[in-house]
Coordinates of C-alpha atoms in Angstrom, one line a residue:
M1 CA 5.8 8.2 -32.6
T2 CA 6.3 11.5 -30.7
V3 CA 4.0 12.3 -27.7
N4 CA 4.0 14.7 -24.8
D5 CA 4.5 13.4 -21.3
D6 CA 2.7 14.7 -18.2
S7 CA 5.2 17.6 -17.9
G8 CA 4.6 18.7 -21.5
R9 CA 8.0 17.4 -22.8
S10 CA 8.0 15.5 -26.0
Q11 CA 9.4 12.0 -26.2
N12 CA 9.6 9.2 -28.8
I13 CA 7.8 5.9 -28.1
Q14 CA 7.5 2.7 -30.2
L15 CA 4.0 1.5 -30.8
P16 CA 3.4 -2.2 -30.3
T17 CA 2.6 -4.4 -33.4
F18 CA -0.8 -6.1 -33.8
I19 CA 0.8 -9.4 -32.8
E20 CA 2.3 -7.9 -29.7
N21 CA -1.1 -6.4 -28.8
V22 CA -2.8 -9.8 -29.2
R23 CA -0.2 -11.5 -27.1
F24 CA -0.6 -8.9 -24.4
F25 CA -4.4 -9.3 -24.5
F26 CA -4.2 -13.1 -24.0
N27 CA -1.2 -13.3 -21.7
Y28 CA -2.0 -10.4 -19.4
Q29 CA -5.6 -9.2 -19.7
V30 CA -7.2 -12.7 -20.1
R31 CA -4.8 -15.1 -18.4
H32 CA -3.4 -12.9 -15.6
M33 CA -6.3 -10.5 -14.9
Y34 CA -9.2 -12.9 -15.4
F35 CA -8.4 -16.6 -15.6
R36 CA -6.1 -16.4 -12.6
Y37 CA -8.9 -14.9 -10.5
F38 CA -11.3 -17.5 -11.9
M39 CA -9.0 -20.3 -10.8
W40 CA -8.6 -18.7 -7.4
N41 CA -12.2 -19.4 -6.8
F42 CA -12.5 -22.9 -8.2
A43 CA -9.1 -24.5 -8.1
G44 CA -7.1 -22.8 -5.3
R45 CA -5.0 -19.8 -4.4
Q46 CA -1.3 -19.5 -3.7
N47 CA -1.4 -16.6 -1.3
D48 CA -2.9 -13.2 -0.8
I49 CA 0.2 -11.3 -1.9
Q50 CA -0.4 -9.2 -5.0
G51 CA 1.5 -10.7 -7.9
H52 CA 2.7 -9.1 -11.2
G53 CA 3.8 -12.4 -12.7
E54 CA 6.2 -13.6 -10.0
I55 CA 6.0 -17.4 -9.5
H56 CA 5.6 -17.2 -5.7
K57 CA 3.0 -14.4 -5.4
G58 CA -0.7 -14.4 -6.1
N59 CA -1.0 -17.3 -8.5
W60 CA -3.6 -20.0 -8.7
I61 CA -2.7 -23.5 -7.4
S62 CA -4.5 -26.8 -7.4
G63 CA -3.2 -28.4 -4.2
I64 CA -2.0 -31.3 -6.4
P65 CA 1.8 -31.4 -6.0
F66 CA 2.9 -32.4 -9.4
L67 CA 0.8 -29.8 -11.2
D68 CA 1.8 -27.0 -8.9
N69 CA 5.5 -28.0 -8.9
M70 CA 5.4 -28.0 -12.7
M71 CA 4.0 -24.5 -12.9
Y72 CA 5.8 -22.8 -10.0
G73 CA 8.7 -24.9 -8.9
D74 CA 8.9 -27.2 -5.9
Q75 CA 6.3 -25.9 -3.4
D76 CA 8.0 -27.7 -0.5
N77 CA 10.9 -25.3 -0.9
L78 CA 8.8 -22.2 -0.5
P79 CA 9.8 -19.9 2.4
D80 CA 7.8 -20.5 5.6
T81 CA 6.1 -17.1 5.3
Y82 CA 4.5 -18.2 1.9
K83 CA 3.7 -21.8 2.9
E84 CA 2.0 -20.6 6.1
N85 CA 0.1 -17.8 4.5
P86 CA -3.6 -18.1 5.6
A87 CA -4.8 -17.4 2.1
R88 CA -3.0 -20.4 0.7
N89 CA -6.1 -22.3 -0.2
K90 CA -6.2 -25.7 -1.9
Y91 CA -9.5 -27.0 -3.5
Y92 CA -7.8 -29.8 -5.6
L93 CA -9.8 -28.6 -8.7
L94 CA -12.9 -30.1 -7.2
P95 CA -15.2 -27.1 -7.6
L96 CA -13.9 -26.6 -11.1
L97 CA -14.5 -30.2 -12.2
L98 CA -18.0 -30.2 -10.7
G99 CA -18.8 -26.9 -12.6
V100 CA -17.4 -28.3 -15.9
L101 CA -19.6 -31.4 -15.3
G102 CA -22.7 -29.2 -14.8
L103 CA -21.8 -27.1 -17.9
A104 CA -21.5 -30.3 -20.0
F105 CA -24.8 -31.7 -18.5
Q106 CA -26.8 -28.5 -19.2
S107 CA -25.4 -28.0 -22.7
G108 CA -26.2 -31.6 -23.7
S109 CA -29.7 -31.7 -22.3
N110 CA -33.0 -31.2 -24.1
V111 CA -34.0 -28.1 -26.1
K112 CA -35.2 -26.2 -23.0
G113 CA -32.0 -27.1 -21.2
K114 CA -29.9 -25.8 -24.1
R115 CA -31.8 -22.5 -24.0
D116 CA -31.1 -22.3 -20.3
F117 CA -27.5 -23.1 -21.0
W118 CA -27.1 -20.2 -23.3
V119 CA -28.7 -17.9 -20.8
V120 CA -26.1 -18.9 -18.2
M121 CA -23.3 -18.8 -20.7
L122 CA -24.2 -15.2 -21.8
L123 CA -24.3 -14.2 -18.1
F124 CA -20.9 -15.9 -17.6
F125 CA -19.4 -14.2 -20.7
F126 CA -20.8 -10.7 -20.1
T127 CA -19.8 -10.6 -16.5
G128 CA -16.3 -12.0 -17.3
L129 CA -14.5 -11.8 -20.6
A130 CA -16.7 -9.0 -21.8
I131 CA -15.6 -6.9 -18.9
V132 CA -12.0 -7.8 -19.7
L133 CA -12.6 -6.4 -23.2
Y134 CA -14.3 -3.3 -21.8
L135 CA -11.8 -2.4 -19.1
N136 CA -8.7 -2.9 -21.3
Q137 CA -6.6 -3.0 -18.1
T138 CA -3.0 -1.7 -18.1
P139 CA -0.1 -3.5 -16.4
L140 CA 0.9 -3.0 -12.8
Q141 CA -2.6 -2.4 -11.4
P142 CA -2.5 -0.9 -7.9
R143 CA -4.5 -3.8 -6.4
E144 CA -6.0 -7.1 -7.4
R145 CA -9.2 -6.7 -9.5
D146 CA -11.0 -10.0 -8.9
Y147 CA -14.0 -8.2 -7.5
A148 CA -14.7 -6.8 -11.1
F149 CA -15.6 -10.3 -12.3
A150 CA -17.7 -11.6 -9.4
G151 CA -20.7 -12.0 -11.6
S152 CA -19.0 -14.6 -13.8
F153 CA -18.0 -16.6 -10.7
Y154 CA -21.7 -16.6 -9.6
A155 CA -22.7 -17.8 -13.1
F156 CA -20.2 -20.6 -12.9
A157 CA -21.5 -21.5 -9.5
I158 CA -24.9 -22.3 -11.2
W159 CA -23.1 -25.0 -13.2
I160 CA -21.5 -26.3 -10.0
G161 CA -25.0 -26.8 -8.6
L162 CA -26.2 -28.4 -11.8
G163 CA -23.2 -30.7 -11.6
M164 CA -25.0 -32.6 -8.8
L165 CA -27.6 -33.9 -11.3
P166 CA -25.3 -36.1 -13.4
L167 CA -23.6 -37.3 -10.2
I168 CA -26.9 -38.4 -8.7
S169 CA -27.9 -40.0 -12.1
G170 CA -24.6 -41.9 -12.3
L171 CA -24.9 -43.2 -8.8
K172 CA -28.5 -44.3 -9.4
R173 CA -27.2 -46.6 -12.1
L174 CA -25.1 -48.3 -9.5
M175 CA -27.5 -48.1 -6.6
S176 CA -31.3 -48.0 -6.5
G177 CA -33.6 -45.6 -4.6
M178 CA -33.0 -42.8 -2.2
P179 CA -29.5 -43.8 -1.0
A180 CA -27.9 -42.6 -4.3
T181 CA -29.3 -39.1 -3.9
I182 CA -28.2 -38.9 -0.3
I183 CA -24.7 -40.2 -1.0
A184 CA -24.2 -38.0 -4.0
S185 CA -25.4 -34.9 -2.1
G186 CA -23.4 -35.7 1.0
A187 CA -20.2 -36.4 -0.9
A188 CA -20.6 -33.2 -3.0
L189 CA -21.3 -31.1 0.0
L190 CA -18.3 -32.5 1.9
L191 CA -15.9 -32.3 -1.0
V192 CA -16.8 -28.9 -2.5
P193 CA -18.5 -26.4 -0.1
G194 CA -16.9 -28.3 2.8
I195 CA -13.3 -28.1 1.6
M196 CA -13.9 -24.5 0.5
A197 CA -15.2 -23.5 3.9
K198 CA -12.3 -25.2 5.6
E199 CA -9.6 -23.6 3.4
N200 CA -11.2 -20.1 3.4
W201 CA -12.2 -19.7 7.0
D202 CA -8.9 -18.4 8.4
D203 CA -8.4 -15.8 5.7
H204 CA -12.0 -14.6 5.8
D205 CA -12.5 -14.5 9.6
R206 CA -12.6 -10.9 10.8
S207 CA -13.4 -11.6 14.4
H208 CA -11.1 -9.8 17.0
R209 CA -9.8 -7.5 14.3
S210 CA -10.1 -3.8 15.2
I211 CA -6.9 -2.6 13.5
A212 CA -8.5 -0.2 11.1
R213 CA -10.3 1.6 14.0
D214 CA -7.1 1.5 16.2
I215 CA -5.0 3.0 13.4
A216 CA -7.6 5.8 13.0
F217 CA -7.3 6.5 16.7
N218 CA -3.5 6.7 16.3
Y219 CA -3.7 9.0 13.3
L220 CA -6.1 11.4 15.1
N221 CA -4.2 11.4 18.3
T222 CA -1.0 12.3 16.5
I223 CA -2.6 15.6 15.7
G224 CA -2.4 18.7 17.9
E225 CA -5.5 20.5 19.2
N226 CA -7.7 21.8 16.4
G227 CA -5.2 20.5 13.9
I228 CA -5.5 19.6 10.2
I229 CA -4.3 16.3 8.6
F230 CA -4.0 15.8 4.9
T231 CA -4.8 12.2 3.8
N232 CA -5.0 10.8 0.2
G233 CA -6.4 7.3 -0.1
D234 CA -9.3 5.3 1.2
N235 CA -7.4 3.4 3.9
D236 CA -6.0 6.6 5.6
T237 CA -9.3 8.5 5.3
F238 CA -12.4 6.4 5.8
P239 CA -11.3 4.9 9.2
L240 CA -10.7 8.4 10.5
W241 CA -14.1 9.6 9.4
Y242 CA -15.6 6.5 11.1
A243 CA -13.7 7.3 14.3
Q244 CA -15.0 10.9 14.3
E245 CA -18.5 10.3 13.1
V246 CA -19.4 7.1 15.1
E247 CA -17.2 7.1 18.1
G248 CA -16.7 10.9 18.5
I249 CA -12.8 10.6 18.6
R250 CA -11.0 13.9 18.2
T251 CA -13.7 15.8 16.4
D252 CA -11.5 18.9 16.7
V253 CA -9.3 17.5 14.0
R254 CA -10.1 18.3 10.4
V255 CA -9.4 15.3 8.1
T256 CA -8.8 16.7 4.6
N257 CA -8.6 14.3 1.7
L258 CA -6.3 15.6 -1.0
S259 CA -8.1 13.6 -3.7
Y260 CA -11.4 15.3 -3.0
L261 CA -9.8 18.7 -2.5
Q262 CA -9.7 19.0 -6.3
T263 CA -13.5 19.5 -6.3
D264 CA -15.4 22.7 -5.5
W265 CA -18.1 21.0 -3.4
Y266 CA -15.5 19.5 -1.1
I267 CA -13.6 22.7 -0.7
D268 CA -16.9 24.3 0.3
Q269 CA -17.3 21.7 3.0
M270 CA -13.7 22.3 4.3
K271 CA -14.5 26.0 4.6
R272 CA -17.4 25.3 7.0
K273 CA -17.1 24.4 10.7
A274 CA -17.5 20.7 11.5
Y275 CA -18.1 19.6 15.1
E276 CA -15.3 21.3 17.1
S277 CA -13.1 21.8 14.0
D278 CA -12.8 25.3 12.7
P279 CA -13.1 26.0 9.0
L280 CA -9.9 25.7 6.9
P281 CA -8.3 29.1 6.4
I282 CA -8.6 29.1 2.6
S283 CA -8.8 32.6 1.3
M284 CA -10.3 32.0 -2.2
D285 CA -14.1 32.3 -2.7
H286 CA -16.3 29.7 -4.3
D287 CA -16.2 31.6 -7.7
Q288 CA -12.5 31.4 -7.7
Y289 CA -12.2 27.7 -7.4
V290 CA -15.4 26.5 -9.0
L291 CA -15.2 23.7 -11.5
G292 CA -13.3 24.9 -14.6
K293 CA -11.5 27.7 -12.8
R294 CA -7.8 27.2 -11.7
D295 CA -8.1 23.4 -12.2
V296 CA -4.5 23.6 -13.4
V297 CA -2.1 26.4 -12.4
Y298 CA 1.2 26.9 -14.2
V299 CA 4.3 27.6 -12.1
L300 CA 6.5 30.1 -14.0
D301 CA 9.8 31.5 -13.0
R302 CA 9.1 35.1 -13.8
I303 CA 10.4 36.8 -10.6
E304 CA 13.9 36.3 -9.2
G305 CA 14.2 35.3 -5.6
D306 CA 11.6 34.1 -3.2
V307 CA 8.0 35.4 -3.2
D308 CA 5.8 35.7 -0.1
L309 CA 3.3 32.9 -0.5
K310 CA 0.4 35.0 0.7
E311 CA 1.2 37.6 -2.0
A312 CA 1.5 34.8 -4.6
I313 CA -1.9 33.4 -3.7
R314 CA -3.4 36.9 -3.9
F315 CA -1.9 37.3 -7.4
L316 CA -3.3 33.9 -8.5
A317 CA -6.7 34.6 -7.1
S318 CA -7.0 38.0 -8.8
D319 CA -9.2 38.2 -11.9
N320 CA -7.3 41.2 -13.2
E321 CA -6.4 40.5 -16.8
R322 CA -2.9 41.8 -16.3
T323 CA -2.2 38.9 -13.9
K324 CA -3.1 36.4 -16.6
K325 CA -1.1 37.7 -19.6
I326 CA 2.2 36.2 -20.4
P327 CA 4.2 37.6 -23.4
Q328 CA 5.1 34.3 -25.0
Y329 CA 1.6 32.7 -24.4
R330 CA -1.8 33.3 -26.0
G331 CA -4.9 33.8 -23.9
R332 CA -5.4 33.8 -20.1
I333 CA -2.8 31.8 -18.2
E334 CA -3.6 31.0 -14.5
H335 CA -0.1 30.9 -13.0
L336 CA 2.1 31.5 -10.0
P337 CA 4.8 34.0 -10.9
S338 CA 7.7 32.1 -9.2
T339 CA 8.8 28.6 -8.3
S340 CA 10.2 29.6 -4.9
F341 CA 8.0 30.9 -2.0
R342 CA 8.5 31.9 1.6
I343 CA 6.2 31.7 4.6
P344 CA 7.2 33.9 7.6
A345 CA 7.4 32.1 10.9
D346 CA 6.8 33.9 14.2
S347 CA 9.0 31.9 16.6
A348 CA 7.2 33.2 19.7
K349 CA 3.8 32.1 18.4
I350 CA 5.2 28.8 17.3
M351 CA 6.6 28.0 20.8
E352 CA 3.4 29.3 22.5
K353 CA 1.3 27.0 20.3
G354 CA 3.5 24.0 21.1
I355 CA 4.2 23.4 17.4
V356 CA 7.8 22.8 18.2
S357 CA 9.0 21.3 21.5
E358 CA 11.1 23.6 23.8
K359 CA 14.2 21.5 23.3
Y360 CA 14.2 22.3 19.6
A361 CA 13.5 26.1 20.0
H362 CA 16.9 27.0 18.8
L363 CA 16.3 25.3 15.4
V364 CA 13.2 27.4 14.5
R365 CA 13.9 29.5 11.4
P366 CA 12.3 32.9 10.7
E367 CA 10.7 31.6 7.5
M368 CA 10.0 28.5 5.5
L369 CA 11.3 28.4 1.9
I370 CA 9.3 26.2 -0.5
D371 CA 10.7 25.2 -3.9
L372 CA 7.9 23.7 -6.0
N373 CA 10.1 22.2 -8.8
K374 CA 7.0 21.7 -10.9
E375 CA 5.8 23.2 -14.1
R376 CA 2.2 23.1 -13.0
I377 CA 0.1 22.2 -10.0
L378 CA -3.5 21.0 -9.6
K379 CA -6.3 22.6 -7.7
N380 CA -5.8 20.6 -4.6
E381 CA -2.2 21.7 -4.4
V382 CA -3.3 25.3 -4.8
M383 CA -5.7 24.9 -1.9
V384 CA -2.9 23.4 0.3
L385 CA -0.7 26.4 -0.5
D386 CA -3.6 28.9 0.1
L387 CA -4.2 27.2 3.5
L388 CA -0.5 27.3 4.5
A389 CA -0.2 31.0 3.5
H390 CA -3.2 32.1 5.6
N391 CA -2.9 29.7 8.6
D392 CA -0.4 32.1 10.2
W393 CA 0.7 29.2 12.5
E394 CA -2.6 29.3 14.3
R395 CA -3.3 25.5 13.8
P396 CA -0.9 22.6 13.5
I397 CA -0.9 21.0 10.0
Y398 CA 0.1 17.5 9.2
Y399 CA 0.5 15.1 6.3
A400 CA -0.5 11.5 7.0
V401 CA 2.6 9.2 6.8
T402 CA 0.9 7.3 4.0
V403 CA 0.5 10.3 1.7
G404 CA 2.8 10.0 -1.4
S405 CA 5.6 12.4 -1.9
E406 CA 4.1 13.7 -5.1
N407 CA 1.6 15.6 -2.9
Y408 CA 4.1 17.4 -0.7
V409 CA 4.4 20.7 -2.7
G410 CA 8.0 21.1 -1.6
L411 CA 7.3 20.9 2.1
E412 CA 9.2 17.6 2.8
N413 CA 12.3 19.3 4.3
Y414 CA 10.0 20.9 6.9
F415 CA 8.4 17.7 8.1
Q416 CA 8.5 16.6 11.7
L417 CA 7.5 13.0 12.4
E418 CA 5.4 12.7 15.5
G419 CA 3.8 9.3 15.0
F420 CA 1.3 8.7 12.2
G421 CA 1.8 12.1 10.7
Y422 CA 4.4 14.6 9.7
Q423 CA 3.8 18.1 11.2
I424 CA 4.9 21.0 9.0
V425 CA 7.3 23.1 11.2
P426 CA 9.8 25.9 10.4
V427 CA 12.7 23.6 11.2
R428 CA 14.6 22.6 8.1
S429 CA 15.8 19.0 7.9
E430 CA 17.1 17.5 4.7
S431 CA 15.4 14.3 3.6
E432 CA 17.7 11.3 3.0
D433 CA 17.1 7.8 1.7
G434 CA 13.4 8.3 1.4
Q435 CA 13.2 9.3 5.1
Y436 CA 11.4 12.7 5.3
G437 CA 12.1 15.4 7.8
R438 CA 13.1 15.0 11.4
V439 CA 11.7 13.3 14.5
D440 CA 10.3 15.1 17.5
T441 CA 11.5 12.5 20.1
E442 CA 9.5 14.0 23.0
K443 CA 6.1 14.0 21.2
M444 CA 6.6 10.8 19.4
Y445 CA 7.9 8.8 22.3
D446 CA 4.9 9.9 24.4
N447 CA 2.5 9.0 21.6
V448 CA 4.1 5.5 21.1
M449 CA 4.6 4.5 24.7
N450 CA 1.5 6.1 26.3
T451 CA -1.2 7.0 23.7
F452 CA -1.2 4.8 20.6
I453 CA -3.2 1.5 20.5
F454 CA -1.4 -1.5 18.9
D455 CA -3.9 -4.3 19.8
G456 CA -4.4 -7.0 17.3
W457 CA -1.1 -6.9 15.5
N458 CA 0.5 -9.6 17.7
D459 CA -2.8 -11.6 18.2
P460 CA -2.6 -14.9 16.4
R461 CA -6.4 -15.0 16.1
V462 CA -6.3 -11.9 13.9
Y463 CA -5.8 -12.4 10.1
L464 CA -3.3 -9.9 8.7
D465 CA -3.5 -9.6 4.9
E466 CA -0.9 -8.0 2.7
N467 CA -2.3 -4.5 3.3
H468 CA -2.1 -4.9 7.0
Q469 CA 1.4 -6.4 6.8
R470 CA 2.5 -3.5 4.6
M471 CA 1.2 -1.0 7.1
G472 CA 2.9 -3.0 9.9
I473 CA 6.2 -2.7 8.0
N474 CA 5.8 1.1 7.6
M475 CA 5.0 1.4 11.4
R476 CA 8.1 -0.6 12.2
N477 CA 10.2 1.6 10.0
N478 CA 8.8 4.8 11.6
L479 CA 9.4 3.4 15.1
S480 CA 12.9 2.6 14.2
R481 CA 13.4 6.2 13.2
L482 CA 12.3 7.3 16.6
A483 CA 14.8 4.9 18.2
T484 CA 17.6 6.2 16.0
A485 CA 16.7 9.8 16.8
L486 CA 16.8 9.0 20.6
I487 CA 20.2 7.3 20.1
E488 CA 21.5 10.4 18.3
E489 CA 20.4 12.5 21.3
G490 CA 22.3 10.0 23.6
D491 CA 19.1 8.5 25.1
H492 CA 20.0 4.8 24.7
E493 CA 17.7 3.6 27.4
R494 CA 14.5 5.0 25.9
A495 CA 15.7 3.9 22.5
V496 CA 15.8 0.3 23.6
E497 CA 12.4 0.7 25.2
V498 CA 11.0 1.8 21.8
L499 CA 12.7 -1.0 19.9
D500 CA 11.4 -3.6 22.4
K501 CA 7.9 -2.2 22.1
T502 CA 8.2 -2.3 18.4
M503 CA 9.1 -6.0 18.3
E504 CA 6.5 -6.8 21.0
V505 CA 3.6 -5.3 19.1
L506 CA 4.8 -6.0 15.6
P507 CA 6.7 -9.3 16.0
A508 CA 8.4 -11.1 13.1
D509 CA 6.1 -14.1 13.2
R510 CA 3.2 -11.7 12.4
I511 CA 4.9 -9.1 10.2
P512 CA 7.7 -10.9 8.4
H513 CA 11.2 -9.4 8.2
N514 CA 12.2 -7.3 5.3
Y515 CA 15.0 -4.9 4.3
F516 CA 13.9 -2.3 6.9
S517 CA 14.4 -4.9 9.7
M518 CA 18.1 -4.0 9.6
F519 CA 17.3 -0.5 10.7
I520 CA 16.0 -2.0 13.9
A521 CA 19.0 -4.3 14.2
E522 CA 21.4 -1.4 13.7
A523 CA 19.5 0.7 16.3
Y524 CA 19.9 -2.2 18.8
Y525 CA 23.6 -2.3 18.1
Q526 CA 24.0 1.5 18.5
A527 CA 22.0 1.4 21.7
G528 CA 24.3 -1.2 23.2
D529 CA 22.0 -4.3 23.0
A530 CA 24.0 -6.5 20.6
E531 CA 22.1 -9.7 21.5
K532 CA 18.8 -8.3 20.2
G533 CA 20.6 -6.9 17.2
D534 CA 22.0 -10.3 16.4
E535 CA 18.5 -11.8 16.8
M536 CA 17.1 -9.3 14.2
A537 CA 19.9 -9.8 11.8
L538 CA 19.8 -13.6 12.0
G539 CA 16.0 -13.5 11.6
L540 CA 16.2 -11.5 8.4
A541 CA 19.1 -13.6 7.1
D542 CA 17.1 -16.8 7.7
E543 CA 14.0 -15.6 5.9
N544 CA 16.1 -14.3 3.1
F545 CA 18.0 -17.6 2.9
Q546 CA 14.7 -19.4 2.5
E547 CA 13.8 -17.2 -0.5
L548 CA 17.1 -17.6 -2.2
N549 CA 17.1 -21.4 -1.6
F550 CA 13.7 -21.5 -3.3
F551 CA 14.9 -19.6 -6.3
T552 CA 18.2 -21.6 -6.6
N553 CA 16.2 -24.9 -6.8
L554 CA 14.1 -23.7 -9.7
K555 CA 14.6 -25.0 -13.2
P556 CA 16.5 -22.6 -15.4
S557 CA 13.5 -21.1 -17.2
L558 CA 11.7 -20.3 -14.0
R559 CA 14.9 -19.0 -12.3
N560 CA 15.6 -16.6 -15.2
N561 CA 12.1 -15.1 -14.7
S562 CA 13.0 -14.6 -11.0
M563 CA 16.2 -12.7 -11.5
S564 CA 14.8 -9.4 -10.0
D565 CA 13.7 -11.3 -6.9
I566 CA 17.2 -13.0 -6.7
Q567 CA 18.9 -9.6 -7.0
R568 CA 16.6 -8.2 -4.2
S569 CA 17.6 -11.1 -2.0
M570 CA 21.2 -10.5 -2.7
A571 CA 20.8 -6.8 -1.8
I572 CA 19.3 -7.9 1.6
Y573 CA 22.2 -10.3 2.1
A574 CA 24.7 -7.5 1.4
E575 CA 22.9 -5.1 3.8
V576 CA 22.9 -7.7 6.6
L577 CA 26.7 -8.2 6.2
R578 CA 27.2 -4.4 6.0
V579 CA 25.5 -3.8 9.3
L580 CA 27.2 -6.7 11.0
R581 CA 30.6 -5.6 9.9
N582 CA 30.0 -2.0 10.9
N583 CA 29.2 -3.3 14.4
N584 CA 32.1 -5.9 14.6
R585 CA 29.8 -9.0 14.8
D586 CA 32.4 -11.3 13.5
E587 CA 30.9 -14.6 14.8
V588 CA 27.5 -13.7 13.4
I589 CA 29.1 -12.8 10.1
S590 CA 30.8 -16.2 9.9
E591 CA 27.5 -18.0 10.7
V592 CA 25.6 -16.1 7.9
E593 CA 28.4 -16.5 5.3
A594 CA 28.7 -20.3 6.0
R595 CA 25.0 -20.8 5.5
Y596 CA 24.8 -18.9 2.2
E597 CA 28.0 -20.3 0.7
G598 CA 26.2 -23.3 -0.9
L599 CA 23.6 -21.1 -2.4
F600 CA 26.1 -18.8 -4.1
Q601 CA 27.9 -21.8 -5.6
R602 CA 24.6 -23.0 -7.2
L603 CA 23.9 -19.5 -8.5
G604 CA 27.4 -19.0 -9.8
F605 CA 28.4 -16.3 -7.3
F606 CA 31.7 -16.6 -5.5
E607 CA 32.9 -14.6 -2.5
N608 CA 36.5 -13.4 -2.4

């Protein structure tokens, strides 16, 4: 079958058969996206790491060793970071069994009881499997969707309560009088709600956790006076709004959510003053971006060379029919007449406004060149380009570090990392290995060492779920970029200060090591602190060894399903050795290779 992709290009796809569709429905939509969540609540949960079918992430467990080992391999061999995950909750199937007992009791009772049973069953079905049918969820969901089925879990909880009745009845046959009721109630409370409270308390305790507020503070204080920051998701927008609206933090900053910037009502809001923040300098009037107008704008290479962005926006905003006619197209086509645009840069104004630090004044270019490399852009991207064209370097403009690259509209080579945001500056820096732009070491060092708040990350009382840990890893990566930039400028002393601060506030026992940990290790080596570099390298090698050891001890069928994880662990091993060899750490290399040798023999890998 031939279809058009998002860019308009045709491609051939093979449609699944009926049997394949049925298999997908039961294996993924029912088992993975519903039954797994159901068992989280009534059997036990492996951890809070989102899983896409991996045997060590996000599955349900029972807490009964032979059952869990049969499904997921020997759980005693799990890496420490997984075994010690606060969301590893074991209920030993007790809530499930009590609920099944209540279901059986209600369904087998008198006529009225049977009617009540079907009421609960319909509630259970329509808030569970019926939603599965309705949602028709696609693979690789961006987050766990257990919240969608909470109603069915409530319905099953009714059966858990009813399960008490046959328990009491059974005990009364063995004992007479009130003691049977008291014993049954006490035992059930202890074994079901009691064990669930014990297991769930640590991963549901939110006391002492102010990380969302602190991150909002850090985002806002990255921004220059009267600045603008583009955000995209919930996690990088709502905390900032809270900080401004409730605590009055940096109300001169305009937080602009790119997802909402596709709507006319939100653009209207952005064009009004808010607290101390001036309106966004968007030139188009409401009638020019109202719903249905310029929702999609085509990018056509009709003019050779670069076009002044302000002129291009004026062309796009015009309602003159001559600007909408394209010889090879029918009807009106809202379009930009080029794929390449320029924004003039007044170096004197830029230095006066402090957009670029004095030490980088010689790097400022007379203009920024933007290559869109897209066939079409959406309304929010049009608004960003309009804003850039008419800002005239009056206000600093930033992208939050969490905004995806698909929203950059060709600006990534003009990014300057200053903390939790990339400022757009007329200094070109090619992006490499997914690291965008350059680092302003003066601004970012001052922010990190004197302004930002990192409380809670290293507090053992604070629960860090997967989202917090992912954010912590991103922060560690950006702080390592600051250290590397300082090293390149010859400032080894301050580089070590930044690295030490990084591992003090984001320690490995709170934010586990990952591939990016070697960036910190390499920075330590380059800054002349080999001992701390060795500590980082060995820490990552140890955690990686534990993962590989778990995979190598799996039975062949489970191991074959884990090959992508094994390959990732092998890539980390290779990166550890590469960094160690580049820094002549021969003794550490020997220690790492000796430890891994047995694993490679079991996996069939042999070192030369």
